[in-house]
Structure formats: C-alpha cells, structure tokens
mmCIF file of C-alpha atoms in Angstrom:
data_model
loop_
_atom_site.group_PDB
_atom_site.id
_atom_site.type_symbol
_atom_site.label_atom_id
_atom_site.label_comp_id
_atom_site.label_asym_id
_atom_site.label_seq_id
_atom_site.Cartn_x
_atom_site.Cartn_y
_atom_site.Cartn_z
ATOM 1 C CA MET Q 1 44.704 146.808 13.291
ATOM 2 C CA GLN Q 2 43.112 146.910 16.731
ATOM 3 C CA ILE Q 3 39.455 146.000 17.252
ATOM 4 C CA GLY Q 4 37.473 146.264 20.465
ATOM 5 C CA MET Q 5 34.831 143.552 20.899
ATOM 6 C CA ILE Q 6 31.879 143.904 23.276
ATOM 7 C CA GLY Q 7 30.058 140.600 23.696
ATOM 8 C CA LEU Q 8 31.895 137.298 23.752
ATOM 9 C CA GLY Q 9 29.148 134.781 23.077
ATOM 10 C CA ARG Q 10 29.054 132.129 20.357
ATOM 11 C CA MET Q 11 29.866 134.647 17.626
ATOM 12 C CA GLY Q 12 31.907 137.381 19.285
ATOM 13 C CA ALA Q 13 34.506 135.132 20.894
ATOM 14 C CA ASN Q 14 35.227 133.239 17.692
ATOM 15 C CA MET Q 15 35.438 136.467 15.704
ATOM 16 C CA VAL Q 16 38.122 137.638 18.121
ATOM 17 C CA ARG Q 17 39.998 134.381 17.612
ATOM 18 C CA ARG Q 18 39.825 134.722 13.829
ATOM 19 C CA LEU Q 19 40.970 138.349 13.973
ATOM 20 C CA THR Q 20 43.982 137.547 16.123
ATOM 21 C CA ARG Q 21 44.877 134.575 13.935
ATOM 22 C CA GLY Q 22 44.973 137.089 11.084
ATOM 23 C CA GLY Q 23 47.445 139.318 12.901
ATOM 24 C CA HIS Q 24 45.080 141.885 14.436
ATOM 25 C CA THR Q 25 44.916 142.737 18.133
ATOM 26 C CA CYS Q 26 41.724 142.884 20.189
ATOM 27 C CA VAL Q 27 40.472 144.422 23.392
ATOM 28 C CA VAL Q 28 37.505 142.465 24.724
ATOM 29 C CA THR Q 29 34.818 142.863 27.342
ATOM 30 C CA ASP Q 30 31.675 141.028 28.399
ATOM 31 C CA LEU Q 31 29.293 140.911 31.339
ATOM 32 C CA ASP Q 32 30.639 137.402 32.004
ATOM 33 C CA ALA Q 33 34.115 137.836 33.521
ATOM 34 C CA THR Q 34 35.088 134.233 32.776
ATOM 35 C CA SER Q 35 34.560 134.829 29.044
ATOM 36 C CA VAL Q 36 36.859 137.842 29.230
ATOM 37 C CA ASP Q 37 39.522 135.919 31.128
ATOM 38 C CA ALA Q 38 39.387 132.993 28.689
ATOM 39 C CA LEU Q 39 40.231 135.262 25.746
ATOM 40 C CA ASP Q 40 42.656 137.424 27.724
ATOM 41 C CA ALA Q 41 44.905 134.358 27.896
ATOM 42 C CA LEU Q 42 45.353 134.397 24.109
ATOM 43 C CA ASP Q 43 48.153 136.211 22.319
ATOM 44 C CA GLY Q 44 46.988 139.511 20.886
ATOM 45 C CA VAL Q 45 43.994 139.851 23.229
ATOM 46 C CA GLU Q 46 43.615 142.230 26.151
ATOM 47 C CA GLY Q 47 40.688 141.678 28.487
ATOM 48 C CA ALA Q 48 38.777 144.497 30.169
ATOM 49 C CA HIS Q 49 36.266 144.032 32.969
ATOM 50 C CA SER Q 50 34.515 147.376 32.544
ATOM 51 C CA LEU Q 51 33.581 149.655 29.673
ATOM 52 C CA ASP Q 52 35.834 152.359 31.103
ATOM 53 C CA ALA Q 53 38.826 150.006 31.012
ATOM 54 C CA PHE Q 54 37.783 148.774 27.585
ATOM 55 C CA VAL Q 55 37.669 152.264 26.058
ATOM 56 C CA ALA Q 56 40.888 153.325 27.807
ATOM 57 C CA SER Q 57 42.740 150.406 26.170
ATOM 58 C CA LEU Q 58 41.666 151.276 22.624
ATOM 59 C CA GLU Q 59 43.852 153.235 20.233
ATOM 60 C CA ARG Q 60 42.309 156.231 18.441
ATOM 61 C CA PRO Q 61 40.279 156.242 16.345
ATOM 62 C CA ARG Q 62 38.697 153.657 18.598
ATOM 63 C CA VAL Q 63 36.780 150.767 17.040
ATOM 64 C CA ALA Q 64 34.090 149.240 19.284
ATOM 65 C CA TRP Q 65 32.337 146.240 17.730
ATOM 66 C CA LEU Q 66 29.140 145.148 19.498
ATOM 67 C CA MET Q 67 28.138 141.492 19.309
ATOM 68 C CA VAL Q 68 25.247 141.610 21.757
ATOM 69 C CA PRO Q 69 21.555 140.675 21.403
ATOM 70 C CA ALA Q 70 19.459 143.218 19.513
ATOM 71 C CA GLY Q 71 17.528 144.010 22.668
ATOM 72 C CA ALA Q 72 20.738 144.972 24.501
ATOM 73 C CA VAL Q 73 22.218 147.339 21.892
ATOM 74 C CA ASP Q 74 20.576 150.583 23.053
ATOM 75 C CA GLU Q 75 21.463 149.961 26.695
ATOM 76 C CA THR Q 76 25.056 149.139 25.752
ATOM 77 C CA LEU Q 77 25.318 152.255 23.586
ATOM 78 C CA SER Q 78 23.912 154.411 26.383
ATOM 79 C CA ARG Q 79 26.876 153.386 28.542
ATOM 80 C CA LEU Q 80 29.491 153.319 25.783
ATOM 81 C CA THR Q 81 28.765 156.512 23.826
ATOM 82 C CA PRO Q 82 29.695 159.040 26.578
ATOM 83 C CA LEU Q 83 33.157 157.440 26.731
ATOM 84 C CA LEU Q 84 33.879 157.897 23.015
ATOM 85 C CA ASP Q 85 35.350 160.807 21.071
ATOM 86 C CA ALA Q 86 34.645 162.283 17.653
ATOM 87 C CA GLY Q 87 36.100 160.090 14.934
ATOM 88 C CA ASP Q 88 35.632 156.841 16.852
ATOM 89 C CA ILE Q 89 33.725 154.019 15.148
ATOM 90 C CA VAL Q 90 30.928 151.888 16.590
ATOM 91 C CA ILE Q 91 29.836 148.694 14.828
ATOM 92 C CA ASP Q 92 26.653 146.799 15.606
ATOM 93 C CA GLY Q 93 27.278 143.261 14.370
ATOM 94 C CA GLY Q 94 24.185 141.673 15.878
ATOM 95 C CA ASN Q 95 20.798 141.134 14.274
ATOM 96 C CA SER Q 96 19.286 144.562 14.853
ATOM 97 C CA MET Q 97 16.363 145.942 12.888
ATOM 98 C CA TRP Q 98 17.597 148.261 10.132
ATOM 99 C CA ALA Q 99 15.284 151.073 11.237
ATOM 100 C CA ASP Q 100 17.066 151.115 14.600
ATOM 101 C CA ASP Q 101 20.365 151.618 12.771
ATOM 102 C CA ILE Q 102 19.047 154.776 11.110
ATOM 103 C CA ARG Q 103 18.065 156.183 14.508
ATOM 104 C CA ARG Q 104 21.314 155.172 16.207
ATOM 105 C CA GLU Q 105 23.499 156.470 13.383
ATOM 106 C CA ALA Q 106 21.867 159.894 13.575
ATOM 107 C CA ALA Q 107 22.370 160.085 17.347
ATOM 108 C CA LEU Q 108 26.018 159.065 17.130
ATOM 109 C CA ARG Q 109 26.723 161.323 14.142
ATOM 110 C CA ALA Q 110 25.556 164.280 16.238
ATOM 111 C CA ARG Q 111 28.443 163.461 18.581
ATOM 112 C CA GLY Q 112 30.915 162.969 15.749
ATOM 113 C CA VAL Q 113 31.021 159.195 16.252
ATOM 114 C CA ARG Q 114 30.791 157.048 13.115
ATOM 115 C CA TYR Q 115 28.444 154.043 13.032
ATOM 116 C CA LEU Q 116 28.345 150.896 10.932
ATOM 117 C CA ASP Q 117 25.721 148.165 10.900
ATOM 118 C CA VAL Q 118 27.253 144.843 9.917
ATOM 119 C CA GLY Q 119 25.117 141.768 9.383
ATOM 120 C CA VAL Q 120 27.268 138.757 10.182
ATOM 121 C CA SER Q 121 26.501 135.261 8.893
ATOM 122 C CA GLY Q 122 28.549 132.189 9.606
ATOM 123 C CA GLY Q 123 27.362 130.890 12.945
ATOM 124 C CA ILE Q 124 29.589 128.859 15.210
ATOM 125 C CA ARG Q 125 31.498 127.489 12.196
ATOM 126 C CA GLY Q 126 32.660 130.945 11.121
ATOM 127 C CA LEU Q 127 35.924 130.644 13.041
ATOM 128 C CA ASP Q 128 37.232 128.273 10.388
ATOM 129 C CA ARG Q 129 34.918 128.938 7.429
ATOM 130 C CA GLY Q 130 34.906 132.711 7.715
ATOM 131 C CA TYR Q 131 32.019 135.130 8.058
ATOM 132 C CA CYS Q 132 29.859 136.730 5.376
ATOM 133 C CA LEU Q 133 29.725 140.448 6.230
ATOM 134 C CA MET Q 134 26.925 142.759 5.038
ATOM 135 C CA ILE Q 135 27.964 146.330 5.835
ATOM 136 C CA GLY Q 136 25.914 149.517 6.034
ATOM 137 C CA GLY Q 137 26.763 153.062 7.042
ATOM 138 C CA ASP Q 138 29.643 155.482 6.753
ATOM 139 C CA GLY Q 139 31.711 154.610 3.669
ATOM 140 C CA GLU Q 140 34.946 156.098 5.004
ATOM 141 C CA ALA Q 141 34.636 154.105 8.216
ATOM 142 C CA ALA Q 142 33.960 150.958 6.196
ATOM 143 C CA ARG Q 143 37.106 151.535 4.130
ATOM 144 C CA HIS Q 144 39.132 152.084 7.315
ATOM 145 C CA LEU Q 145 38.008 148.688 8.583
ATOM 146 C CA GLU Q 146 38.655 146.744 5.374
ATOM 147 C CA PRO Q 147 41.697 144.915 6.810
ATOM 148 C CA ALA Q 148 39.518 143.489 9.604
ATOM 149 C CA PHE Q 149 36.644 142.687 7.250
ATOM 150 C CA ALA Q 150 38.998 140.872 4.886
ATOM 151 C CA THR Q 151 40.362 138.788 7.755
ATOM 152 C CA LEU Q 152 36.921 137.827 9.050
ATOM 153 C CA ALA Q 153 35.537 137.004 5.591
ATOM 154 C CA PRO Q 154 36.073 133.608 3.918
ATOM 155 C CA GLY Q 155 38.102 135.006 1.020
ATOM 156 C CA VAL Q 156 37.710 134.409 -2.696
ATOM 157 C CA ASP Q 157 38.404 130.694 -2.272
ATOM 158 C CA GLY Q 158 35.252 130.343 -0.184
ATOM 159 C CA ALA Q 159 33.274 129.580 -3.350
ATOM 160 C CA PRO Q 160 33.984 129.053 -7.063
ATOM 161 C CA ARG Q 161 34.001 132.301 -9.027
ATOM 162 C CA SER Q 162 30.784 132.948 -10.935
ATOM 163 C CA PRO Q 163 31.008 132.611 -14.726
ATOM 164 C CA GLY Q 164 31.983 135.924 -16.292
ATOM 165 C CA ARG Q 165 33.933 137.209 -13.296
ATOM 166 C CA SER Q 166 37.656 137.669 -13.844
ATOM 167 C CA GLY Q 167 40.519 139.876 -12.768
ATOM 168 C CA GLU Q 168 40.898 141.156 -9.250
ATOM 169 C CA ALA Q 169 38.232 139.758 -6.951
ATOM 170 C CA SER Q 170 35.633 142.217 -5.669
ATOM 171 C CA THR Q 171 34.984 142.505 -1.948
ATOM 172 C CA ALA Q 172 31.712 140.626 -2.492
ATOM 173 C CA GLU Q 173 33.698 137.722 -3.915
ATOM 174 C CA GLN Q 174 35.881 137.835 -0.832
ATOM 175 C CA GLY Q 175 32.829 137.683 1.432
ATOM 176 C CA TYR Q 176 32.188 141.270 2.532
ATOM 177 C CA LEU Q 177 30.266 144.117 0.924
ATOM 178 C CA HIS Q 178 29.456 147.714 1.757
ATOM 179 C CA CYS Q 179 25.759 147.525 0.850
ATOM 180 C CA GLY Q 180 24.796 151.169 1.245
ATOM 181 C CA PRO Q 181 23.965 153.851 3.851
ATOM 182 C CA SER Q 182 22.969 153.289 7.440
ATOM 183 C CA GLY Q 183 20.706 150.271 7.873
ATOM 184 C CA ALA Q 184 21.653 148.692 4.536
ATOM 185 C CA GLY Q 185 23.807 145.997 6.095
ATOM 186 C CA HIS Q 186 21.144 144.810 8.495
ATOM 187 C CA PHE Q 187 18.475 145.093 5.790
ATOM 188 C CA VAL Q 188 20.439 142.701 3.564
ATOM 189 C CA LYS Q 189 21.084 140.399 6.545
ATOM 190 C CA MET Q 190 17.365 140.469 7.383
ATOM 191 C CA ILE Q 191 16.480 139.248 3.898
ATOM 192 C CA HIS Q 192 19.282 136.673 4.108
ATOM 193 C CA ASN Q 193 17.736 135.268 7.264
ATOM 194 C CA GLY Q 194 14.225 135.339 5.802
ATOM 195 C CA ILE Q 195 15.506 133.237 2.910
ATOM 196 C CA GLU Q 196 17.180 130.974 5.449
ATOM 197 C CA TYR Q 197 13.800 130.417 7.129
ATOM 198 C CA GLY Q 198 12.293 129.402 3.782
ATOM 199 C CA LEU Q 199 15.149 127.065 2.836
ATOM 200 C CA MET Q 200 15.099 125.367 6.217
ATOM 201 C CA ALA Q 201 11.329 124.937 6.051
ATOM 202 C CA ALA Q 202 11.527 123.416 2.560
ATOM 203 C CA TYR Q 203 14.085 120.822 3.660
ATOM 204 C CA ALA Q 204 12.149 120.087 6.852
ATOM 205 C CA GLU Q 205 8.801 119.653 5.102
ATOM 206 C CA GLY Q 206 10.215 117.486 2.343
ATOM 207 C CA LEU Q 207 11.987 115.213 4.807
ATOM 208 C CA ASN Q 208 8.799 115.036 6.856
ATOM 209 C CA ILE Q 209 6.926 113.608 3.848
ATOM 210 C CA LEU Q 210 9.648 110.968 3.529
ATOM 211 C CA ALA Q 211 9.266 110.205 7.236
ATOM 212 C CA HIS Q 212 5.527 109.556 6.722
ATOM 213 C CA ALA Q 213 5.837 107.626 3.474
ATOM 214 C CA ASN Q 214 5.076 104.349 5.293
ATOM 215 C CA ALA Q 215 1.559 105.461 6.253
ATOM 216 C CA GLY Q 216 0.104 102.584 4.236
ATOM 217 C CA ALA Q 217 1.760 100.036 6.513
ATOM 218 C CA ALA Q 218 -0.122 101.252 9.593
ATOM 219 C CA ASP Q 219 -3.504 100.023 10.740
ATOM 220 C CA ALA Q 220 -5.805 102.932 9.971
ATOM 221 C CA PRO Q 221 -8.980 103.443 11.998
ATOM 222 C CA VAL Q 222 -12.291 103.315 10.169
ATOM 223 C CA ASP Q 223 -14.440 106.135 11.483
ATOM 224 C CA ALA Q 224 -16.156 109.334 10.431
ATOM 225 C CA ASN Q 225 -13.255 111.495 11.588
ATOM 226 C CA THR Q 226 -10.455 109.900 9.597
ATOM 227 C CA THR Q 227 -9.861 110.390 5.901
ATOM 228 C CA PRO Q 228 -9.236 106.914 4.531
ATOM 229 C CA LEU Q 229 -5.989 106.198 2.708
ATOM 230 C CA ALA Q 230 -7.456 105.095 -0.595
ATOM 231 C CA GLN Q 231 -4.404 103.225 -1.880
ATOM 232 C CA PRO Q 232 -2.255 102.229 1.082
ATOM 233 C CA GLU Q 233 -0.016 100.104 -1.143
ATOM 234 C CA ARG Q 234 1.445 103.347 -2.498
ATOM 235 C CA TYR Q 235 2.777 104.363 0.910
ATOM 236 C CA ARG Q 236 4.812 101.472 2.268
ATOM 237 C CA TYR Q 237 8.290 102.935 2.106
ATOM 238 C CA ASP Q 238 10.624 102.889 5.070
ATOM 239 C CA PHE Q 239 13.213 105.416 3.944
ATOM 240 C CA ASP Q 240 16.619 105.836 5.546
ATOM 241 C CA ILE Q 241 16.374 109.604 5.692
ATOM 242 C CA ALA Q 242 19.968 110.096 6.803
ATOM 243 C CA SER Q 243 21.096 108.263 3.682
ATOM 244 C CA VAL Q 244 18.735 110.265 1.472
ATOM 245 C CA THR Q 245 20.185 113.552 2.715
ATOM 246 C CA GLU Q 246 23.679 112.168 2.170
ATOM 247 C CA LEU Q 247 22.676 111.198 -1.350
ATOM 248 C CA TRP Q 248 21.277 114.651 -2.143
ATOM 249 C CA ARG Q 249 24.571 116.250 -1.161
ATOM 250 C CA ARG Q 250 26.186 114.716 -4.232
ATOM 251 C CA GLY Q 251 25.178 115.713 -7.743
ATOM 252 C CA SER Q 252 21.623 116.867 -6.994
ATOM 253 C CA VAL Q 253 20.315 120.372 -7.653
ATOM 254 C CA ILE Q 254 19.500 121.077 -3.980
ATOM 255 C CA PRO Q 255 22.850 120.860 -2.161
ATOM 256 C CA SER Q 256 23.683 123.519 0.432
ATOM 257 C CA TRP Q 257 25.461 123.967 3.728
ATOM 258 C CA LEU Q 258 22.074 123.667 5.429
ATOM 259 C CA LEU Q 259 21.639 120.236 3.836
ATOM 260 C CA ASP Q 260 25.145 119.328 4.989
ATOM 261 C CA LEU Q 261 24.195 120.227 8.555
ATOM 262 C CA ALA Q 262 20.913 118.301 8.349
ATOM 263 C CA ALA Q 263 22.743 115.229 7.061
ATOM 264 C CA ALA Q 264 25.253 115.420 9.904
ATOM 265 C CA SER Q 265 22.478 115.733 12.502
ATOM 266 C CA LEU Q 266 20.533 112.792 11.062
ATOM 267 C CA GLN Q 267 23.660 110.661 11.004
ATOM 268 C CA ARG Q 268 24.137 111.271 14.724
ATOM 269 C CA ASP Q 269 20.479 110.836 15.662
ATOM 270 C CA GLY Q 270 18.250 109.353 12.987
ATOM 271 C CA ASP Q 271 14.916 110.365 14.536
ATOM 272 C CA LEU Q 272 16.268 113.611 16.058
ATOM 273 C CA GLY Q 273 14.842 112.502 19.380
ATOM 274 C CA THR Q 274 17.015 114.943 21.325
ATOM 275 C CA PHE Q 275 14.955 117.831 19.927
ATOM 276 C CA GLU Q 276 11.379 118.819 20.757
ATOM 277 C CA GLY Q 277 10.842 120.892 17.619
ATOM 278 C CA ARG Q 278 10.224 124.325 19.135
ATOM 279 C CA VAL Q 279 11.827 126.641 16.582
ATOM 280 C CA ALA Q 280 12.789 130.158 17.687
ATOM 281 C CA ASP Q 281 12.841 133.296 15.566
ATOM 282 C CA SER Q 282 15.111 136.176 16.510
ATOM 283 C CA GLY Q 283 13.223 138.878 14.632
ATOM 284 C CA GLU Q 284 14.718 139.041 11.154
ATOM 285 C CA GLY Q 285 12.033 136.855 9.577
ATOM 286 C CA ARG Q 286 9.292 139.019 11.072
ATOM 287 C CA TRP Q 287 10.946 142.225 9.875
ATOM 288 C CA ALA Q 288 11.418 140.790 6.389
ATOM 289 C CA VAL Q 289 7.701 140.045 6.166
ATOM 290 C CA GLU Q 290 6.883 143.525 7.510
ATOM 291 C CA ALA Q 291 9.150 145.099 4.883
ATOM 292 C CA ALA Q 292 7.408 143.011 2.227
ATOM 293 C CA VAL Q 293 4.023 144.298 3.376
ATOM 294 C CA ASP Q 294 5.273 147.891 3.464
ATOM 295 C CA THR Q 295 6.629 147.638 -0.088
ATOM 296 C CA GLY Q 296 3.814 145.480 -1.483
ATOM 297 C CA THR Q 297 6.209 142.632 -2.248
ATOM 298 C CA PRO Q 298 4.682 139.108 -2.265
ATOM 299 C CA VAL Q 299 6.597 136.667 -0.037
ATOM 300 C CA PRO Q 300 4.340 133.611 0.451
ATOM 301 C CA VAL Q 301 7.237 131.228 1.154
ATOM 302 C CA LEU Q 302 8.991 133.459 3.678
ATOM 303 C CA SER Q 303 5.768 134.301 5.520
ATOM 304 C CA ALA Q 304 4.664 130.643 5.646
ATOM 305 C CA ALA Q 305 8.058 129.660 7.046
ATOM 306 C CA LEU Q 306 7.758 132.338 9.741
ATOM 307 C CA PHE Q 307 4.235 131.290 10.744
ATOM 308 C CA SER Q 308 5.394 127.672 10.872
ATOM 309 C CA ARG Q 309 7.917 128.677 13.526
ATOM 310 C CA PHE Q 310 5.154 130.290 15.563
ATOM 311 C CA SER Q 311 3.130 127.068 15.327
ATOM 312 C CA SER Q 312 6.106 124.985 16.436
ATOM 313 C CA ARG Q 313 6.126 126.821 19.766
ATOM 314 C CA GLY Q 314 2.488 126.042 20.532
ATOM 315 C CA GLN Q 315 1.148 129.412 19.423
ATOM 316 C CA ALA Q 316 -1.493 127.702 17.283
ATOM 317 C CA ASP Q 317 -2.806 125.631 20.183
ATOM 318 C CA PHE Q 318 -5.785 127.841 20.968
ATOM 319 C CA SER Q 319 -6.873 128.113 17.343
ATOM 320 C CA ASN Q 320 -6.678 124.327 17.050
ATOM 321 C CA ARG Q 321 -8.832 123.952 20.154
ATOM 322 C CA VAL Q 322 -11.359 126.326 18.576
ATOM 323 C CA LEU Q 323 -11.454 124.068 15.515
ATOM 324 C CA SER Q 324 -12.017 121.010 17.687
ATOM 325 C CA ALA Q 325 -14.745 122.790 19.612
ATOM 326 C CA MET Q 326 -16.604 123.806 16.446
ATOM 327 C CA ARG Q 327 -16.397 120.274 15.007
ATOM 328 C CA ALA Q 328 -17.753 118.890 18.249
ATOM 329 C CA GLU Q 329 -20.614 121.404 18.225
ATOM 330 C CA PHE Q 330 -21.803 120.984 14.636
ATOM 331 C CA GLY Q 331 -21.086 117.304 14.118
ATOM 332 C CA GLY Q 332 -20.504 115.742 17.515
ATOM 333 C CA HIS Q 333 -16.999 114.819 16.416
ATOM 334 C CA ALA Q 334 -14.695 113.688 19.194
ATOM 335 C CA GLU Q 335 -11.052 114.608 18.961
ATOM 336 C CA ALA Q 336 -8.831 111.917 17.494
ATOM 337 C CA PRO Q 337 -6.210 110.524 19.890
ATOM 338 C CA PRO Q 338 -2.612 111.716 19.391
ATOM 339 C CA SER Q 339 -0.817 109.883 16.624
ATOM 340 C CA ALA Q 340 2.182 107.818 17.544
#
C-alpha cells in the first residue's frame, strides 16, 4: 500500500525505508529538502517539496503519517487538513499528549477525515529490529492500515511467545495493537515511556553505587561538615562496570535492551566522559505523572525518575543554594569543595 510520510528525522526516514523494504510505496516530505532528496533516490519513494505536491501524489483514500515533534503537529495539521478529502486518514506517530488526540480527532471527524494516534517505539534501531506500534482511534482506519503496521512491527519472532499462547499470533504478538478509541495509542505510549524513565533510572543509580564503591580508598577530610565513613575497609572495590553490565546480560533476572545499550556504551567509553549528564524529557513522563495524580494512582518510581531528570539539567541548583545558605546561617558551615 502507499503511505505518505511527513517528517524525515531519525524515526520517519527509517520507517520509510522499512516500509519500502516490505514492498510498500511512500510519498515523503520534510522542511529539509536534502532529507527529501535523499529518500527520493530510493526505489519506491517519491519526494515532494511542498504539502500541495505531497497530497497531490497520494492515492485515495490518502494516508498522511506525521512524524514531527509534538509541538509542530497542530501547525502541520493546519496546513495539511484543507488539502484532504473525506475518507482520508491522518496518523500522528509522534509523542503527542493523548488529550490533544481527542481534540484533533473531533476536528478532523467534522471534515470527514479519519485520525489515528500511533505511539511508536523502537528508536534509531527500529529499521532492523522493527517498531512497537500502539494504535488509537478509528477502528476501520486501523484495519485498513494493517498491512503497513505489520511491515513496520517486529513480527512474532521479535520475542518468544508467552506461555499459554498458541495458534495464530495476535497483532500484539506481532508488535502492533489497536488499543482503543482516540488517544488510547498515545496514552499507552506515554505509560511505556514513563516506565522507560524508571528502568533507566534504576540502572543508572545502581551503576552509580558501583562507581562509588571505592570510597574507602580515598582520603576523607575530618571536619564538621563531612559524615565520616565508619568502616572504609568495606568500600575498597574498583569495579569494572563495563564487565559487570556484560555479566548481567547473561543469566541474570535484570536483562533488557536498555542494559544491552548501556553495556555497549560503557565498552566504548568506560567513564562515559563524552556525556555531561543533562537528561532531557520530551513530555511523556510528565503526562504520565499528571495522569497518575488525576486518577489517584501512586507512581513513586516514575515520579522520582522524572524529577531526577529535572535535577540533571541544573533545575535543582537554586534549591541547593538555599540549603547551603541556611546551613551557613544557622551553623556557620562553609560549602564543601566539589568532589573529584
């Protein structure tokens, strides 16, 4: 089938490549003309340098798949929607907030245009590994697009079948699932990414303890500001953290693709000195915590992981200065010098 792709960044371009490898054809457009031209050179891809040309090249019912930042979706739709006809299908495959999907679906439905929200997980490795697709919105439109979803997804061989499952594989086992009405796909993807925050934080914090397990070998200052290490002989381990992560990948109860990626990074750069440790959040973790508050659902791990990301970007600096100021005022405590 033919798919139109708007947005040819890290995800969109590779999704086009995977679709065409699977026998589909694509019409592509992007604000960056060089990205369009690079894909236009591939078999099965037609490049378009304007939305008008993009829409004119699509067969009806047109399928326009947006892979643009969440903040650019409304502006893109404002230019795209007047060019579409009743029966056409718009897909938002970015990381939009589910509440925005409900609003957008209603506006497009009033024009007869069908809308799907599709949470896409797989990152830059999805070209070869496949993409996990979490789909919300019009069920008929979702069924129409099943050939494309099946091509993008990893397939049933992407993971061992769960005990008790037999017979024909469900779409979930193939790596795509119609999760419910409008917003359901992005809601499930939001929770997926919130869990991702927590998993990443757990690995990072555990490895950080290993990195500081030689604290007993350091010369510790003796002053009123420093908690003494009572038994320094307990903390004189110089762990090879890259080897530990490699070890955990085999036979332990905490293997995952995230651990695989951490192990690969540590093998290349043992102290990760090429990174400064400022960790971004694209919104899904925040929205997951907001949804938890709205529904009265306790999420201490997910919320702590989100706040840790804020701290990593220096957003706790002022509060830490307040702490230092208060200690100086009530006890005359000078700030400790930065640790090595």
